[in-house]
Structures are given as structure tokens and as C-alpha cells.
Amino acid sequence: MSTASGAPALERAIVTPDPARPYVAAALVRIDLRATQLHLVAGTQEPISSVKTARPGSIPAADQRSGALLAAFNGGFKAANGAFGMG
């Protein structure tokens, strides 16, 4: 997927920051927020909610079929680790 100017909407790089441990790698991703829309979805277990609605933990089928899905990321901070994120 690219922007209107032809630039990539998403780019990635793999960085190995420690020459003594070449097996350690970090993936960096740059997303052009001018060319994309972000959608935040609550996890299946966190944040804890008083509303007892089941959360499926998957990408809605309509979004999968749209042809516009660029990326999906799993994970985040749990409340026990500092209450970061949606809470």
C-alpha cells in the first residue's frame, strides 16, 4: 500500500543493537499516519470492563475482506505491569 504520492505507507527495518549478541533483534515499523487510519481494539481479557460483552480478539471479517487492511499488531501492556494503554 502506498500514499497518493507513491511513498510507502508502511516501512520496516530490523536492527541488531548489540554486536556481542547478534541473535538479539528489534523490528521497527514506520507507519505514515497521513495515509492510514488506526483502529484500537480492546483485548479479550484486558482492560477489565464492568460490561460483560464478549470480545472476540480477532479482526472483523468485513475488515479482512476490504482489501485495505495494512497490518495488525498483537500485544500491549497489562494492567499488572503499570496500567498503561486503554485503562
PDB file of N, CA and C in Angstrom:
ATOM      1  N   MET A   1       0.859  -1.174   0.000  1.00  0.00           N
ATOM      2  CA  MET A   1       0.000   0.000   0.000  1.00  0.00           C
ATOM      3  C   MET A   1       0.896   1.225   0.000  1.00  0.00           C
ATOM      4  N   SER A   2       0.510   2.193  -0.786  1.00  0.00           N
ATOM      5  CA  SER A   2       1.312   3.410  -0.862  1.00  0.00           C
ATOM      6  C   SER A   2       0.421   4.636  -0.724  1.00  0.00           C
ATOM      7  N   THR A   3       1.070   5.766  -0.482  1.00  0.00           N
ATOM      8  CA  THR A   3       0.360   7.030  -0.346  1.00  0.00           C
ATOM      9  C   THR A   3       0.023   7.566  -1.735  1.00  0.00           C
ATOM     10  N   ALA A   4      -0.705   8.669  -1.777  1.00  0.00           N
ATOM     11  CA  ALA A   4      -1.077   9.281  -3.054  1.00  0.00           C
ATOM     12  C   ALA A   4       0.152   9.695  -3.859  1.00  0.00           C
ATOM     13  N   SER A   5       1.239  10.026  -3.164  1.00  0.00           N
ATOM     14  CA  SER A   5       2.470  10.427  -3.857  1.00  0.00           C
ATOM     15  C   SER A   5       3.323   9.235  -4.270  1.00  0.00           C
ATOM     16  N   GLY A   6       2.885   8.024  -3.912  1.00  0.00           N
ATOM     17  CA  GLY A   6       3.631   6.826  -4.262  1.00  0.00           C
ATOM     18  C   GLY A   6       4.585   6.341  -3.186  1.00  0.00           C
ATOM     19  N   ALA A   7       4.713   7.095  -2.099  1.00  0.00           N
ATOM     20  CA  ALA A   7       5.578   6.674  -0.995  1.00  0.00           C
ATOM     21  C   ALA A   7       4.919   5.515  -0.245  1.00  0.00           C
ATOM     22  N   PRO A   8       5.708   4.624   0.327  1.00  0.00           N
ATOM     23  CA  PRO A   8       5.107   3.516   1.069  1.00  0.00           C
ATOM     24  C   PRO A   8       4.396   4.011   2.327  1.00  0.00           C
ATOM     25  N   ALA A   9       3.246   3.429   2.628  1.00  0.00           N
ATOM     26  CA  ALA A   9       2.511   3.796   3.838  1.00  0.00           C
ATOM     27  C   ALA A   9       3.104   3.123   5.068  1.00  0.00           C
ATOM     28  N   LEU A  10       3.873   2.060   4.839  1.00  0.00           N
ATOM     29  CA  LEU A  10       4.477   1.310   5.938  1.00  0.00           C
ATOM     30  C   LEU A  10       5.877   0.891   5.506  1.00  0.00           C
ATOM     31  N   GLU A  11       6.842   1.083   6.406  1.00  0.00           N
ATOM     32  CA  GLU A  11       8.212   0.636   6.161  1.00  0.00           C
ATOM     33  C   GLU A  11       8.712  -0.055   7.411  1.00  0.00           C
ATOM     34  N   ARG A  12       9.611  -1.031   7.233  1.00  0.00           N
ATOM     35  CA  ARG A  12      10.151  -1.726   8.397  1.00  0.00           C
ATOM     36  C   ARG A  12      11.655  -1.870   8.275  1.00  0.00           C
ATOM     37  N   ALA A  13      12.283  -2.023   9.430  1.00  0.00           N
ATOM     38  CA  ALA A  13      13.721  -2.265   9.492  1.00  0.00           C
ATOM     39  C   ALA A  13      13.980  -3.207  10.656  1.00  0.00           C
ATOM     40  N   ILE A  14      14.974  -4.051  10.507  1.00  0.00           N
ATOM     41  CA  ILE A  14      15.409  -4.926  11.587  1.00  0.00           C
ATOM     42  C   ILE A  14      16.740  -4.382  12.084  1.00  0.00           C
ATOM     43  N   VAL A  15      16.834  -4.153  13.390  1.00  0.00           N
ATOM     44  CA  VAL A  15      18.033  -3.583  13.991  1.00  0.00           C
ATOM     45  C   VAL A  15      18.631  -4.608  14.946  1.00  0.00           C
ATOM     46  N   THR A  16      19.935  -4.815  14.859  1.00  0.00           N
ATOM     47  CA  THR A  16      20.652  -5.663  15.814  1.00  0.00           C
ATOM     48  C   THR A  16      21.561  -4.740  16.622  1.00  0.00           C
ATOM     49  N   PRO A  17      21.089  -4.285  17.791  1.00  0.00           N
ATOM     50  CA  PRO A  17      21.782  -3.227  18.526  1.00  0.00           C
ATOM     51  C   PRO A  17      23.044  -3.657  19.271  1.00  0.00           C
ATOM     52  N   ASP A  18      23.253  -4.960  19.472  1.00  0.00           N
ATOM     53  CA  ASP A  18      24.374  -5.420  20.291  1.00  0.00           C
ATOM     54  C   ASP A  18      25.270  -6.351  19.478  1.00  0.00           C
ATOM     55  N   PRO A  19      26.445  -5.886  19.054  1.00  0.00           N
ATOM     56  CA  PRO A  19      27.335  -6.727  18.253  1.00  0.00           C
ATOM     57  C   PRO A  19      27.754  -8.016  18.973  1.00  0.00           C
ATOM     58  N   ALA A  20      27.772  -7.989  20.306  1.00  0.00           N
ATOM     59  CA  ALA A  20      28.149  -9.183  21.068  1.00  0.00           C
ATOM     60  C   ALA A  20      27.036 -10.228  21.078  1.00  0.00           C
ATOM     61  N   ARG A  21      25.826  -9.808  20.776  1.00  0.00           N
ATOM     62  CA  ARG A  21      24.688 -10.745  20.739  1.00  0.00           C
ATOM     63  C   ARG A  21      23.925 -10.533  19.433  1.00  0.00           C
ATOM     64  N   PRO A  22      24.453 -11.030  18.330  1.00  0.00           N
ATOM     65  CA  PRO A  22      23.817 -10.800  17.029  1.00  0.00           C
ATOM     66  C   PRO A  22      22.450 -11.462  16.883  1.00  0.00           C
ATOM     67  N   TYR A  23      22.114 -12.355  17.794  1.00  0.00           N
ATOM     68  CA  TYR A  23      20.806 -13.015  17.764  1.00  0.00           C
ATOM     69  C   TYR A  23      19.703 -12.126  18.338  1.00  0.00           C
ATOM     70  N   VAL A  24      20.068 -11.012  18.961  1.00  0.00           N
ATOM     71  CA  VAL A  24      19.085 -10.079  19.509  1.00  0.00           C
ATOM     72  C   VAL A  24      18.725  -9.079  18.414  1.00  0.00           C
ATOM     73  N   ALA A  25      17.443  -9.010  18.108  1.00  0.00           N
ATOM     74  CA  ALA A  25      17.000  -8.108  17.047  1.00  0.00           C
ATOM     75  C   ALA A  25      15.715  -7.399  17.457  1.00  0.00           C
ATOM     76  N   ALA A  26      15.550  -6.210  16.962  1.00  0.00           N
ATOM     77  CA  ALA A  26      14.318  -5.444  17.182  1.00  0.00           C
ATOM     78  C   ALA A  26      13.762  -5.044  15.821  1.00  0.00           C
ATOM     79  N   ALA A  27      12.467  -5.200  15.675  1.00  0.00           N
ATOM     80  CA  ALA A  27      11.805  -4.789  14.437  1.00  0.00           C
ATOM     81  C   ALA A  27      11.208  -3.402  14.651  1.00  0.00           C
ATOM     82  N   LEU A  28      11.523  -2.487  13.779  1.00  0.00           N
ATOM     83  CA  LEU A  28      10.983  -1.131  13.830  1.00  0.00           C
ATOM     84  C   LEU A  28      10.049  -0.945  12.641  1.00  0.00           C
ATOM     85  N   VAL A  29       8.908  -0.323  12.900  1.00  0.00           N
ATOM     86  CA  VAL A  29       7.926  -0.096  11.844  1.00  0.00           C
ATOM     87  C   VAL A  29       7.549   1.380  11.839  1.00  0.00           C
ATOM     88  N   ARG A  30       7.566   1.969  10.649  1.00  0.00           N
ATOM     89  CA  ARG A  30       7.119   3.353  10.489  1.00  0.00           C
ATOM     90  C   ARG A  30       5.835   3.320   9.678  1.00  0.00           C
ATOM     91  N   ILE A  31       4.806   3.933  10.228  1.00  0.00           N
ATOM     92  CA  ILE A  31       3.508   3.993   9.554  1.00  0.00           C
ATOM     93  C   ILE A  31       3.206   5.457   9.259  1.00  0.00           C
ATOM     94  N   ASP A  32       2.921   5.756   8.012  1.00  0.00           N
ATOM     95  CA  ASP A  32       2.566   7.120   7.621  1.00  0.00           C
ATOM     96  C   ASP A  32       1.119   7.369   8.054  1.00  0.00           C
ATOM     97  N   LEU A  33       0.954   8.090   9.146  1.00  0.00           N
ATOM     98  CA  LEU A  33      -0.382   8.326   9.702  1.00  0.00           C
ATOM     99  C   LEU A  33      -1.221   9.277   8.853  1.00  0.00           C
ATOM    100  N   ARG A  34      -0.606   9.936   7.893  1.00  0.00           N
ATOM    101  CA  ARG A  34      -1.383  10.776   6.973  1.00  0.00           C
ATOM    102  C   ARG A  34      -2.102   9.926   5.933  1.00  0.00           C
ATOM    103  N   ALA A  35      -1.639   8.706   5.733  1.00  0.00           N
ATOM    104  CA  ALA A  35      -2.193   7.850   4.679  1.00  0.00           C
ATOM    105  C   ALA A  35      -2.948   6.638   5.224  1.00  0.00           C
ATOM    106  N   THR A  36      -3.060   6.544   6.531  1.00  0.00           N
ATOM    107  CA  THR A  36      -3.694   5.370   7.136  1.00  0.00           C
ATOM    108  C   THR A  36      -4.683   5.787   8.209  1.00  0.00           C
ATOM    109  N   GLN A  37      -5.492   4.843   8.631  1.00  0.00           N
ATOM    110  CA  GLN A  37      -6.397   5.038   9.764  1.00  0.00           C
ATOM    111  C   GLN A  37      -6.095   3.943  10.772  1.00  0.00           C
ATOM    112  N   LEU A  38      -5.952   4.326  12.025  1.00  0.00           N
ATOM    113  CA  LEU A  38      -5.689   3.359  13.081  1.00  0.00           C
ATOM    114  C   LEU A  38      -6.983   3.018  13.800  1.00  0.00           C
ATOM    115  N   HIS A  39      -7.121   1.768  14.149  1.00  0.00           N
ATOM    116  CA  HIS A  39      -8.276   1.314  14.925  1.00  0.00           C
ATOM    117  C   HIS A  39      -7.757   0.530  16.114  1.00  0.00           C
ATOM    118  N   LEU A  40      -8.073   0.978  17.306  1.00  0.00           N
ATOM    119  CA  LEU A  40      -7.663   0.325  18.537  1.00  0.00           C
ATOM    120  C   LEU A  40      -8.786  -0.584  18.996  1.00  0.00           C
ATOM    121  N   VAL A  41      -8.454  -1.821  19.304  1.00  0.00           N
ATOM    122  CA  VAL A  41      -9.455  -2.793  19.736  1.00  0.00           C
ATOM    123  C   VAL A  41      -9.030  -3.351  21.085  1.00  0.00           C
ATOM    124  N   ALA A  42      -9.945  -3.386  22.026  1.00  0.00           N
ATOM    125  CA  ALA A  42      -9.653  -3.924  23.354  1.00  0.00           C
ATOM    126  C   ALA A  42      -9.338  -5.410  23.273  1.00  0.00           C
ATOM    127  N   GLY A  43      -8.518  -5.874  24.189  1.00  0.00           N
ATOM    128  CA  GLY A  43      -8.159  -7.288  24.239  1.00  0.00           C
ATOM    129  C   GLY A  43      -9.292  -8.155  24.760  1.00  0.00           C
ATOM    130  N   THR A  44      -9.092  -9.456  24.684  1.00  0.00           N
ATOM    131  CA  THR A  44     -10.127 -10.386  25.140  1.00  0.00           C
ATOM    132  C   THR A  44     -10.215 -10.428  26.653  1.00  0.00           C
ATOM    133  N   GLN A  45      -9.119 -10.087  27.354  1.00  0.00           N
ATOM    134  CA  GLN A  45      -9.112 -10.144  28.815  1.00  0.00           C
ATOM    135  C   GLN A  45      -8.905  -8.785  29.466  1.00  0.00           C
ATOM    136  N   GLU A  46      -8.178  -7.913  28.823  1.00  0.00           N
ATOM    137  CA  GLU A  46      -7.916  -6.588  29.369  1.00  0.00           C
ATOM    138  C   GLU A  46      -8.190  -5.539  28.305  1.00  0.00           C
ATOM    139  N   PRO A  47      -8.597  -4.344  28.676  1.00  0.00           N
ATOM    140  CA  PRO A  47      -8.849  -3.886  30.030  1.00  0.00           C
ATOM    141  C   PRO A  47     -10.112  -4.526  30.605  1.00  0.00           C
ATOM    142  N   ILE A  48     -10.079  -4.728  31.899  1.00  0.00           N
ATOM    143  CA  ILE A  48     -11.234  -5.307  32.585  1.00  0.00           C
ATOM    144  C   ILE A  48     -12.390  -4.318  32.496  1.00  0.00           C
ATOM    145  N   SER A  49     -13.567  -4.833  32.178  1.00  0.00           N
ATOM    146  CA  SER A  49     -14.734  -3.983  31.987  1.00  0.00           C
ATOM    147  C   SER A  49     -15.894  -4.476  32.842  1.00  0.00           C
ATOM    148  N   SER A  50     -16.720  -3.554  33.303  1.00  0.00           N
ATOM    149  CA  SER A  50     -17.922  -3.932  34.051  1.00  0.00           C
ATOM    150  C   SER A  50     -19.007  -4.447  33.106  1.00  0.00           C
ATOM    151  N   VAL A  51     -18.872  -4.150  31.817  1.00  0.00           N
ATOM    152  CA  VAL A  51     -19.817  -4.636  30.809  1.00  0.00           C
ATOM    153  C   VAL A  51     -19.380  -6.039  30.400  1.00  0.00           C
ATOM    154  N   LYS A  52     -20.272  -6.994  30.509  1.00  0.00           N
ATOM    155  CA  LYS A  52     -19.930  -8.392  30.246  1.00  0.00           C
ATOM    156  C   LYS A  52     -20.173  -8.775  28.791  1.00  0.00           C
ATOM    157  N   THR A  53     -19.608  -8.017  27.878  1.00  0.00           N
ATOM    158  CA  THR A  53     -19.724  -8.315  26.456  1.00  0.00           C
ATOM    159  C   THR A  53     -18.477  -9.072  26.023  1.00  0.00           C
ATOM    160  N   ALA A  54     -18.665 -10.185  25.338  1.00  0.00           N
ATOM    161  CA  ALA A  54     -17.523 -10.959  24.857  1.00  0.00           C
ATOM    162  C   ALA A  54     -16.786 -10.184  23.773  1.00  0.00           C
ATOM    163  N   ARG A  55     -15.476 -10.200  23.852  1.00  0.00           N
ATOM    164  CA  ARG A  55     -14.645  -9.556  22.829  1.00  0.00           C
ATOM    165  C   ARG A  55     -13.930 -10.669  22.071  1.00  0.00           C
ATOM    166  N   PRO A  56     -14.112 -10.750  20.768  1.00  0.00           N
ATOM    167  CA  PRO A  56     -13.631 -11.911  20.023  1.00  0.00           C
ATOM    168  C   PRO A  56     -12.115 -12.012  19.875  1.00  0.00           C
ATOM    169  N   GLY A  57     -11.402 -10.904  19.956  1.00  0.00           N
ATOM    170  CA  GLY A  57      -9.954 -10.967  19.811  1.00  0.00           C
ATOM    171  C   GLY A  57      -9.498 -11.275  18.398  1.00  0.00           C
ATOM    172  N   SER A  58     -10.286 -10.890  17.420  1.00  0.00           N
ATOM    173  CA  SER A  58      -9.910 -11.129  16.026  1.00  0.00           C
ATOM    174  C   SER A  58     -10.308  -9.932  15.169  1.00  0.00           C
ATOM    175  N   ILE A  59      -9.728  -9.865  13.989  1.00  0.00           N
ATOM    176  CA  ILE A  59     -10.045  -8.788  13.050  1.00  0.00           C
ATOM    177  C   ILE A  59     -11.410  -9.077  12.445  1.00  0.00           C
ATOM    178  N   PRO A  60     -12.338  -8.118  12.469  1.00  0.00           N
ATOM    179  CA  PRO A  60     -13.658  -8.352  11.878  1.00  0.00           C
ATOM    180  C   PRO A  60     -13.548  -8.808  10.422  1.00  0.00           C
ATOM    181  N   ALA A  61     -14.405  -9.736  10.040  1.00  0.00           N
ATOM    182  CA  ALA A  61     -14.376 -10.311   8.691  1.00  0.00           C
ATOM    183  C   ALA A  61     -14.495  -9.237   7.613  1.00  0.00           C
ATOM    184  N   ALA A  62     -15.332  -8.227   7.845  1.00  0.00           N
ATOM    185  CA  ALA A  62     -15.505  -7.161   6.849  1.00  0.00           C
ATOM    186  C   ALA A  62     -14.194  -6.418   6.608  1.00  0.00           C
ATOM    187  N   ASP A  63     -13.411  -6.206   7.670  1.00  0.00           N
ATOM    188  CA  ASP A  63     -12.121  -5.533   7.513  1.00  0.00           C
ATOM    189  C   ASP A  63     -11.120  -6.427   6.788  1.00  0.00           C
ATOM    190  N   GLN A  64     -11.194  -7.728   7.021  1.00  0.00           N
ATOM    191  CA  GLN A  64     -10.294  -8.656   6.336  1.00  0.00           C
ATOM    192  C   GLN A  64     -10.572  -8.686   4.840  1.00  0.00           C
ATOM    193  N   ARG A  65     -11.823  -8.571   4.463  1.00  0.00           N
ATOM    194  CA  ARG A  65     -12.215  -8.641   3.054  1.00  0.00           C
ATOM    195  C   ARG A  65     -12.081  -7.311   2.323  1.00  0.00           C
ATOM    196  N   SER A  66     -11.902  -6.226   3.035  1.00  0.00           N
ATOM    197  CA  SER A  66     -11.952  -4.898   2.418  1.00  0.00           C
ATOM    198  C   SER A  66     -10.805  -4.621   1.457  1.00  0.00           C
ATOM    199  N   GLY A  67      -9.709  -5.329   1.597  1.00  0.00           N
ATOM    200  CA  GLY A  67      -8.541  -5.058   0.770  1.00  0.00           C
ATOM    201  C   GLY A  67      -7.730  -3.875   1.260  1.00  0.00           C
ATOM    202  N   ALA A  68      -8.148  -3.265   2.351  1.00  0.00           N
ATOM    203  CA  ALA A  68      -7.459  -2.087   2.872  1.00  0.00           C
ATOM    204  C   ALA A  68      -6.699  -2.369   4.166  1.00  0.00           C
ATOM    205  N   LEU A  69      -6.721  -3.608   4.635  1.00  0.00           N
ATOM    206  CA  LEU A  69      -6.023  -3.940   5.879  1.00  0.00           C
ATOM    207  C   LEU A  69      -4.524  -3.936   5.617  1.00  0.00           C
ATOM    208  N   LEU A  70      -3.809  -3.094   6.323  1.00  0.00           N
ATOM    209  CA  LEU A  70      -2.381  -2.926   6.112  1.00  0.00           C
ATOM    210  C   LEU A  70      -1.571  -3.783   7.075  1.00  0.00           C
ATOM    211  N   ALA A  71      -1.966  -3.800   8.349  1.00  0.00           N
ATOM    212  CA  ALA A  71      -1.205  -4.531   9.359  1.00  0.00           C
ATOM    213  C   ALA A  71      -2.074  -4.758  10.584  1.00  0.00           C
ATOM    214  N   ALA A  72      -1.678  -5.735  11.375  1.00  0.00           N
ATOM    215  CA  ALA A  72      -2.322  -5.996  12.663  1.00  0.00           C
ATOM    216  C   ALA A  72      -1.217  -6.259  13.676  1.00  0.00           C
ATOM    217  N   PHE A  73      -1.367  -5.702  14.844  1.00  0.00           N
ATOM    218  CA  PHE A  73      -0.377  -5.866  15.898  1.00  0.00           C
ATOM    219  C   PHE A  73      -1.057  -6.468  17.116  1.00  0.00           C
ATOM    220  N   ASN A  74      -0.423  -7.418  17.731  1.00  0.00           N
ATOM    221  CA  ASN A  74      -0.949  -8.079  18.910  1.00  0.00           C
ATOM    222  C   ASN A  74      -0.053  -7.724  20.088  1.00  0.00           C
ATOM    223  N   GLY A  75      -0.668  -7.439  21.201  1.00  0.00           N
ATOM    224  CA  GLY A  75       0.124  -7.218  22.397  1.00  0.00           C
ATOM    225  C   GLY A  75      -0.028  -5.820  22.944  1.00  0.00           C
ATOM    226  N   GLY A  76       0.506  -5.655  24.096  1.00  0.00           N
ATOM    227  CA  GLY A  76       0.431  -4.378  24.771  1.00  0.00           C
ATOM    228  C   GLY A  76       0.751  -4.587  26.237  1.00  0.00           C
ATOM    229  N   PHE A  77       0.611  -3.553  27.004  1.00  0.00           N
ATOM    230  CA  PHE A  77       0.900  -3.637  28.422  1.00  0.00           C
ATOM    231  C   PHE A  77      -0.318  -4.127  29.181  1.00  0.00           C
ATOM    232  N   LYS A  78      -0.096  -5.005  30.125  1.00  0.00           N
ATOM    233  CA  LYS A  78      -1.178  -5.447  31.003  1.00  0.00           C
ATOM    234  C   LYS A  78      -1.263  -4.493  32.190  1.00  0.00           C
ATOM    235  N   ALA A  79      -2.436  -4.412  32.770  1.00  0.00           N
ATOM    236  CA  ALA A  79      -2.642  -3.510  33.907  1.00  0.00           C
ATOM    237  C   ALA A  79      -1.685  -3.837  35.054  1.00  0.00           C
ATOM    238  N   ALA A  80      -1.401  -5.116  35.255  1.00  0.00           N
ATOM    239  CA  ALA A  80      -0.500  -5.525  36.334  1.00  0.00           C
ATOM    240  C   ALA A  80       0.913  -4.984  36.133  1.00  0.00           C
ATOM    241  N   ASN A  81       1.241  -4.612  34.912  1.00  0.00           N
ATOM    242  CA  ASN A  81       2.575  -4.113  34.599  1.00  0.00           C
ATOM    243  C   ASN A  81       2.638  -2.594  34.512  1.00  0.00           C
ATOM    244  N   GLY A  82       1.635  -1.906  35.035  1.00  0.00           N
ATOM    245  CA  GLY A  82       1.709  -0.459  35.067  1.00  0.00           C
ATOM    246  C   GLY A  82       0.480   0.275  34.596  1.00  0.00           C
ATOM    247  N   ALA A  83      -0.575  -0.434  34.237  1.00  0.00           N
ATOM    248  CA  ALA A  83      -1.845   0.177  33.834  1.00  0.00           C
ATOM    249  C   ALA A  83      -1.692   1.120  32.650  1.00  0.00           C
ATOM    250  N   PHE A  84      -0.793   0.797  31.744  1.00  0.00           N
ATOM    251  CA  PHE A  84      -0.640   1.604  30.539  1.00  0.00           C
ATOM    252  C   PHE A  84      -1.688   1.173  29.528  1.00  0.00           C
ATOM    253  N   GLY A  85      -1.826   1.925  28.466  1.00  0.00           N
ATOM    254  CA  GLY A  85      -2.728   1.510  27.392  1.00  0.00           C
ATOM    255  C   GLY A  85      -4.109   2.100  27.532  1.00  0.00           C
ATOM    256  N   MET A  86      -5.127   1.250  27.449  1.00  0.00           N
ATOM    257  CA  MET A  86      -6.513   1.705  27.380  1.00  0.00           C
ATOM    258  C   MET A  86      -7.127   2.018  28.733  1.00  0.00           C
ATOM    259  N   GLY A  87      -6.556   1.513  29.781  1.00  0.00           N
ATOM    260  CA  GLY A  87      -7.160   1.605  31.102  1.00  0.00           C
ATOM    261  C   GLY A  87      -7.186   2.926  31.687  1.00  0.00           C
TER     262      GLY A  87
END
